[in-house]
Amino acid sequence: MDWTLLIIKPDAVAAGRIGEILAMVTQAGLRPMSMEMRYLAEAEVRAFYRVHQGKPFYEPLMTFMTSGPVVLCALTGDDAVTALRALVGVTDPPHAAPGTVRARFGTTTQKNAVHASDSPENGVAEVSFFFPAACLLPGRLPA
Ligand code: CMP
């Protein structure tokens, strides 16, 4: 069982796509264990995306990710990281496979509708970043 973090980004929330995206996720067999909709603080966006610090898209990404509410969703399932990444498609929406979340709802490399964890290790780290393990019972995170 993997853990993976899905973020429905401000563009997709503003476009009214929360329901369609969550339906795609659950129909793919992924199980939401905890979910929250809210604005992100700039400090947490900076910390969450710290691996991208210094890249040309980093500062614009801070502005975008704090521009409106997001949906944070902790997911579990067999091979959840791989399953969610297949469902989401590649970063750049015009290159995403037809039928994927980003092909359907993304518009630009930045406004690409969703974030999905890229490895099982990062899945645990990213879920832990937003959700205390105690909120995830009975599917408790690995220690
Ligand atoms: P995400 O999967 O959340 O990881 C980092 C985010 O930075 C990415 O989705 C995009 O929203 C954004 N991003 C990545 N590469 C670029 C780029 N070349 N130009 C603009 N935004 C980018």
Coordinates of N, CA and C and ligand atoms in Angstrom, one line a residue:
M1 N 0.8 -1.2 0.0 CA 0.0 0.0 0.0 C 0.9 1.3 0.0
D2 N 0.7 2.1 -1.0 CA 1.4 3.4 -1.1 C 0.5 4.5 -0.5
W3 N 1.2 5.6 -0.2 CA 0.5 6.8 0.1 C 0.9 7.8 -1.0
T4 N 0.0 8.7 -1.4 CA 0.3 9.7 -2.4 C -0.5 10.9 -2.1
L5 N 0.0 12.1 -2.4 CA -0.7 13.4 -2.2 C -1.2 13.9 -3.5
L6 N -2.5 14.2 -3.6 CA -3.1 14.9 -4.7 C -3.4 16.3 -4.2
I7 N -3.0 17.3 -5.0 CA -3.5 18.7 -4.8 C -4.2 19.1 -6.0
I8 N -5.5 19.5 -5.8 CA -6.3 20.1 -6.9 C -5.9 21.6 -6.8
K9 N -5.3 22.1 -7.9 CA -4.7 23.4 -7.8 C -5.8 24.5 -8.0
P10 N -5.4 25.8 -7.8 CA -6.3 26.9 -7.8 C -7.0 27.0 -9.2
D11 N -6.4 26.7 -10.3 CA -7.0 26.8 -11.6 C -8.2 25.8 -11.8
A12 N -8.0 24.6 -11.3 CA -9.0 23.5 -11.5 C -10.1 23.8 -10.5
V13 N -9.8 24.3 -9.3 CA -10.8 24.6 -8.3 C -11.7 25.7 -8.9
A14 N -11.0 26.8 -9.4 CA -11.8 27.9 -9.9 C -12.7 27.5 -11.1
A15 N -12.2 26.5 -11.9 CA -13.0 26.1 -13.0 C -14.1 25.1 -12.7
G16 N -14.2 24.8 -11.4 CA -15.3 23.9 -10.9 C -15.1 22.4 -11.2
R17 N -13.8 22.0 -11.2 CA -13.5 20.6 -11.6 C -13.3 19.7 -10.5
I18 N -13.5 20.1 -9.2 CA -13.2 19.2 -8.1 C -13.9 17.9 -8.2
G19 N -15.2 17.9 -8.5 CA -16.0 16.7 -8.5 C -15.5 15.7 -9.6
E20 N -15.3 16.3 -10.7 CA -14.8 15.4 -11.8 C -13.5 14.7 -11.5
I21 N -12.6 15.5 -11.0 CA -11.2 15.0 -10.7 C -11.3 13.9 -9.6
L22 N -12.1 14.2 -8.5 CA -12.2 13.2 -7.4 C -12.9 11.9 -8.0
A23 N -13.9 12.1 -8.9 CA -14.5 10.9 -9.5 C -13.5 10.1 -10.2
M24 N -12.6 10.7 -11.0 CA -11.6 10.0 -11.8 C -10.7 9.2 -10.8
V25 N -10.3 9.9 -9.7 CA -9.4 9.3 -8.7 C -10.0 8.1 -8.1
T26 N -11.3 8.2 -7.6 CA -11.9 7.1 -6.9 C -12.2 5.9 -7.9
Q27 N -12.6 6.3 -9.1 CA -12.9 5.2 -10.1 C -11.6 4.5 -10.5
A28 N -10.5 5.1 -10.3 CA -9.2 4.4 -10.6 C -8.8 3.5 -9.4
G29 N -9.6 3.5 -8.3 CA -9.3 2.6 -7.2 C -8.5 3.2 -6.1
L30 N -8.3 4.5 -6.2 CA -7.5 5.2 -5.1 C -8.5 5.5 -4.0
R31 N -8.0 5.4 -2.8 CA -8.9 5.7 -1.6 C -8.5 7.0 -0.9
P32 N -9.4 8.0 -0.9 CA -9.1 9.2 -0.1 C -9.2 8.9 1.3
M33 N -8.2 9.3 2.1 CA -8.2 9.0 3.6 C -8.3 10.3 4.4
S34 N -8.0 11.4 3.8 CA -8.1 12.7 4.5 C -8.1 13.8 3.4
M35 N -8.9 14.8 3.6 CA -9.1 15.8 2.5 C -9.4 17.2 3.2
E36 N -8.9 18.2 2.6 CA -9.1 19.6 3.1 C -9.1 20.5 1.9
M37 N -10.0 21.5 2.0 CA -10.0 22.6 1.0 C -9.8 23.9 1.7
R38 N -8.7 24.6 1.2 CA -8.4 25.9 1.9 C -7.4 26.6 1.0
Y39 N -7.1 27.9 1.4 CA -6.0 28.6 0.8 C -4.7 28.1 1.5
L40 N -3.6 28.0 0.7 CA -2.3 27.7 1.2 C -1.6 29.0 1.6
A41 N -0.9 29.0 2.7 CA 0.0 30.1 3.1 C 1.2 30.1 2.2
E42 N 1.8 31.3 1.9 CA 3.0 31.3 1.0 C 4.1 30.5 1.7
A43 N 4.3 30.6 3.0 CA 5.4 29.9 3.6 C 5.3 28.4 3.4
E44 N 4.1 27.8 3.4 CA 4.0 26.4 3.2 C 4.2 26.0 1.8
V45 N 3.8 26.8 0.9 CA 4.0 26.6 -0.6 C 5.5 26.6 -0.8
R46 N 6.2 27.6 -0.2 CA 7.7 27.6 -0.4 C 8.3 26.4 0.1
A47 N 7.9 25.9 1.3 CA 8.5 24.7 1.9 C 8.1 23.5 1.1
F48 N 6.9 23.4 0.6 CA 6.4 22.2 -0.1 C 7.2 22.0 -1.4
Y49 N 7.4 23.2 -2.1 CA 8.1 23.1 -3.4 C 9.6 23.5 -3.3
R50 N 10.2 23.3 -2.1 CA 11.6 23.8 -1.9 C 12.6 23.2 -2.9
V51 N 12.3 22.0 -3.4 CA 13.3 21.4 -4.4 C 13.3 22.2 -5.7
H52 N 12.3 23.0 -5.9 CA 12.3 23.8 -7.2 C 12.9 25.2 -7.0
Q53 N 13.3 25.5 -5.7 CA 13.8 26.9 -5.4 C 14.9 27.2 -6.4
G54 N 14.9 28.4 -7.0 CA 16.0 28.9 -7.9 C 15.6 28.7 -9.3
K55 N 14.6 27.8 -9.6 CA 14.2 27.6 -11.0 C 13.4 28.7 -11.5
P56 N 13.4 29.0 -12.8 CA 12.6 30.2 -13.3 C 11.2 30.2 -12.9
F57 N 10.6 29.0 -12.8 CA 9.1 29.0 -12.5 C 8.8 29.0 -11.0
Y58 N 9.8 29.1 -10.2 CA 9.5 29.0 -8.7 C 8.7 30.1 -8.2
E59 N 9.1 31.4 -8.4 CA 8.4 32.5 -7.9 C 7.0 32.6 -8.5
P60 N 6.8 32.5 -9.8 CA 5.5 32.5 -10.3 C 4.6 31.4 -9.7
L61 N 5.2 30.2 -9.4 CA 4.5 29.1 -8.8 C 4.0 29.5 -7.4
M62 N 4.7 30.3 -6.7 CA 4.3 30.7 -5.4 C 3.0 31.6 -5.5
T63 N 3.0 32.5 -6.5 CA 1.9 33.4 -6.7 C 0.7 32.6 -7.1
F64 N 0.9 31.6 -8.1 CA -0.2 30.8 -8.6 C -0.8 30.0 -7.4
M65 N 0.0 29.3 -6.7 CA -0.5 28.3 -5.7 C -1.2 29.0 -4.5
T66 N -1.0 30.3 -4.3 CA -1.6 31.1 -3.3 C -2.8 31.9 -3.8
S67 N -3.1 31.8 -5.1 CA -4.1 32.7 -5.7 C -5.5 32.3 -5.5
G68 N -5.7 31.1 -4.9 CA -7.1 30.7 -4.6 C -7.1 29.4 -3.8
P69 N -8.2 28.9 -3.4 CA -8.2 27.7 -2.6 C -7.7 26.5 -3.4
V70 N -7.2 25.5 -2.7 CA -6.8 24.2 -3.3 C -7.5 23.1 -2.5
V71 N -7.5 21.9 -3.1 CA -8.0 20.7 -2.3 C -6.8 19.8 -2.1
L72 N -6.5 19.5 -0.8 CA -5.4 18.6 -0.4 C -6.0 17.3 -0.2
C73 N -5.5 16.2 -0.8 CA -6.1 14.9 -0.6 C -5.1 13.8 -0.4
A74 N -5.1 13.2 0.7 CA -4.2 12.0 1.0 C -4.9 10.8 0.5
L75 N -4.2 10.1 -0.4 CA -4.7 8.9 -1.0 C -3.9 7.6 -0.7
T76 N -4.5 6.5 -0.5 CA -3.8 5.2 -0.4 C -4.3 4.3 -1.5
G77 N -3.6 3.2 -1.7 CA -4.0 2.1 -2.6 C -2.8 1.4 -3.0
D78 N -3.0 0.2 -3.7 CA -1.9 -0.6 -4.2 C -1.3 0.2 -5.3
D79 N 0.0 0.4 -5.2 CA 0.7 1.2 -6.3 C 0.1 2.6 -6.5
A80 N -0.3 3.2 -5.4 CA -1.1 4.5 -5.5 C -0.3 5.6 -6.3
V81 N 1.0 5.6 -6.0 CA 1.8 6.7 -6.7 C 1.8 6.5 -8.2
T82 N 2.0 5.3 -8.6 CA 2.0 5.0 -10.1 C 0.6 5.2 -10.7
A83 N -0.4 4.7 -10.0 CA -1.7 4.8 -10.5 C -2.2 6.3 -10.6
L84 N -1.8 7.1 -9.6 CA -2.2 8.5 -9.7 C -1.5 9.2 -10.8
R85 N -0.2 8.9 -10.9 CA 0.6 9.6 -12.0 C 0.1 9.3 -13.4
A86 N -0.3 8.0 -13.5 CA -0.8 7.6 -14.8 C -2.1 8.3 -15.1
L87 N -2.9 8.5 -14.1 CA -4.2 9.2 -14.2 C -4.1 10.6 -14.5
V88 N -3.0 11.2 -13.9 CA -2.8 12.7 -14.0 C -2.2 13.1 -15.3
G89 N -1.2 12.3 -15.8 CA -0.5 12.7 -17.1 C 0.7 13.5 -16.8
V90 N 1.5 13.8 -17.9 CA 2.7 14.6 -17.7 C 2.4 16.0 -17.4
T91 N 3.5 16.7 -16.9 CA 3.4 18.1 -16.4 C 2.8 19.1 -17.4
D92 N 3.2 19.0 -18.7 CA 2.7 20.0 -19.7 C 1.4 19.5 -20.3
P93 N 0.3 20.1 -20.0 CA -1.0 19.6 -20.5 C -1.1 19.3 -22.0
P94 N -0.6 20.1 -22.9 CA -0.7 19.7 -24.3 C 0.0 18.4 -24.7
H95 N 1.0 17.9 -23.8 CA 1.7 16.7 -24.0 C 1.1 15.5 -23.2
A96 N 0.1 15.8 -22.4 CA -0.5 14.7 -21.6 C -1.4 13.8 -22.4
A97 N -1.4 12.5 -22.1 CA -2.2 11.6 -22.9 C -3.7 11.9 -22.8
P98 N -4.4 11.7 -23.9 CA -5.8 12.0 -23.9 C -6.6 11.3 -22.8
G99 N -7.5 12.0 -22.1 CA -8.3 11.4 -21.1 C -7.6 11.6 -19.7
T100 N -6.4 12.0 -19.6 CA -5.8 12.2 -18.3 C -6.3 13.5 -17.7
V101 N -6.1 13.7 -16.4 CA -6.6 14.9 -15.7 C -6.0 16.2 -16.3
R102 N -4.7 16.1 -16.6 CA -4.1 17.4 -17.1 C -4.5 17.6 -18.5
A103 N -4.7 16.6 -19.3 CA -5.2 16.8 -20.7 C -6.6 17.4 -20.7
R104 N -7.4 16.9 -19.7 CA -8.8 17.4 -19.7 C -8.9 18.8 -19.1
F105 N -8.1 19.0 -18.0 CA -8.4 20.2 -17.2 C -7.2 21.2 -17.1
G106 N -6.0 20.8 -17.5 CA -4.9 21.7 -17.4 C -4.8 22.6 -18.6
T107 N -4.2 23.8 -18.5 CA -4.1 24.7 -19.6 C -2.6 25.0 -20.0
T108 N -1.8 25.2 -18.9 CA -0.4 25.6 -19.2 C 0.5 24.7 -18.3
T109 N 1.8 24.8 -18.5 CA 2.8 24.0 -17.7 C 2.6 24.4 -16.2
Q110 N 2.3 25.7 -15.9 CA 2.1 26.1 -14.5 C 0.6 25.7 -14.1
K111 N -0.3 26.1 -14.9 CA -1.8 25.8 -14.5 C -2.2 24.4 -15.1
N112 N -1.6 23.4 -14.4 CA -1.8 22.1 -14.9 C -2.7 21.2 -14.0
A113 N -3.6 21.9 -13.3 CA -4.8 21.4 -12.6 C -4.5 20.6 -11.3
V114 N -3.5 19.8 -11.3 CA -3.2 19.0 -10.1 C -1.7 18.8 -9.9
H115 N -1.4 18.5 -8.6 CA -0.1 17.9 -8.3 C -0.2 16.5 -7.8
A116 N 0.7 15.6 -8.1 CA 0.7 14.3 -7.7 C 2.1 13.9 -7.2
S117 N 2.3 13.2 -6.1 CA 3.6 12.8 -5.6 C 4.3 11.9 -6.7
D118 N 5.7 12.1 -6.7 CA 6.4 11.4 -7.8 C 7.1 10.1 -7.4
S119 N 7.1 9.7 -6.1 CA 7.7 8.4 -5.6 C 7.0 8.0 -4.3
P120 N 7.0 6.7 -4.0 CA 6.4 6.3 -2.7 C 7.0 7.1 -1.5
E121 N 8.3 7.3 -1.5 CA 9.0 8.1 -0.4 C 8.4 9.5 -0.4
N122 N 8.3 10.2 -1.5 CA 7.8 11.5 -1.5 C 6.3 11.5 -1.2
G123 N 5.6 10.4 -1.5 CA 4.2 10.3 -1.2 C 4.0 10.4 0.3
V124 N 4.8 9.6 1.1 CA 4.7 9.6 2.5 C 5.1 11.0 3.0
A125 N 6.2 11.5 2.5 CA 6.6 12.8 3.0 C 5.6 13.9 2.7
E126 N 5.0 13.9 1.5 CA 4.1 15.0 1.1 C 2.7 14.8 1.9
V127 N 2.3 13.6 2.1 CA 1.0 13.4 2.9 C 1.3 13.9 4.3
S128 N 2.5 13.5 4.9 CA 2.8 13.9 6.2 C 3.0 15.4 6.3
F129 N 3.4 16.1 5.3 CA 3.6 17.5 5.3 C 2.3 18.2 5.6
F130 N 1.2 17.7 5.0 CA -0.1 18.4 5.2 C -1.0 17.7 6.3
F131 N -0.8 16.4 6.5 CA -1.8 15.7 7.4 C -1.0 15.0 8.5
P132 N -1.3 15.3 9.7 CA -0.7 14.5 10.8 C -1.2 13.1 10.7
A133 N -0.3 12.1 11.1 CA -0.6 10.7 10.9 C -1.9 10.3 11.7
A134 N -2.1 11.0 12.8 CA -3.3 10.7 13.6 C -4.6 11.0 12.9
C135 N -4.6 11.8 11.8 CA -5.8 12.1 11.0 C -6.0 11.0 10.0
L136 N -5.1 10.1 9.9 CA -5.2 9.1 8.8 C -5.6 7.7 9.2
L137 N -5.9 7.6 10.5 CA -6.4 6.3 11.0 C -7.6 5.8 10.2
P138 N -7.8 4.6 9.9 CA -7.0 3.4 10.3 C -5.9 3.1 9.4
G139 N -5.7 3.9 8.3 CA -4.6 3.7 7.3 C -3.4 4.4 7.7
R140 N -2.9 4.2 9.0 CA -1.8 5.0 9.5 C -0.6 5.0 8.6
L141 N 0.0 6.2 8.5 CA 1.3 6.2 7.7 C 2.4 5.4 8.3
P142 N 3.3 4.9 7.5 CA 4.4 4.2 8.1 C 5.2 5.2 8.9
A143 N 5.8 4.7 10.0 CA 6.6 5.6 10.9 C 7.8 6.2 10.2
Ligands
CMP1 P1 3.8 20.0 -10.0 O1 3.7 18.6 -10.4 O2 2.9 20.5 -8.9 O3 5.3 20.3 -9.6 C1 5.9 21.6 -9.7 C2 5.1 22.6 -10.4 O4 5.7 23.6 -11.0 C3 4.4 21.9 -11.6 O5 3.5 20.9 -11.3 C4 3.9 23.1 -12.4 O6 2.7 23.6 -11.8 C5 5.1 24.0 -12.2 N1 6.0 23.9 -13.3 C6 6.9 22.9 -13.5 N2 7.7 23.2 -14.6 C7 7.2 24.4 -15.1 C8 7.6 25.2 -16.1 N3 8.6 24.9 -17.0 N4 7.0 26.4 -16.3 C9 6.1 26.8 -15.4 N5 5.6 26.0 -14.4 C10 6.2 24.9 -14.2

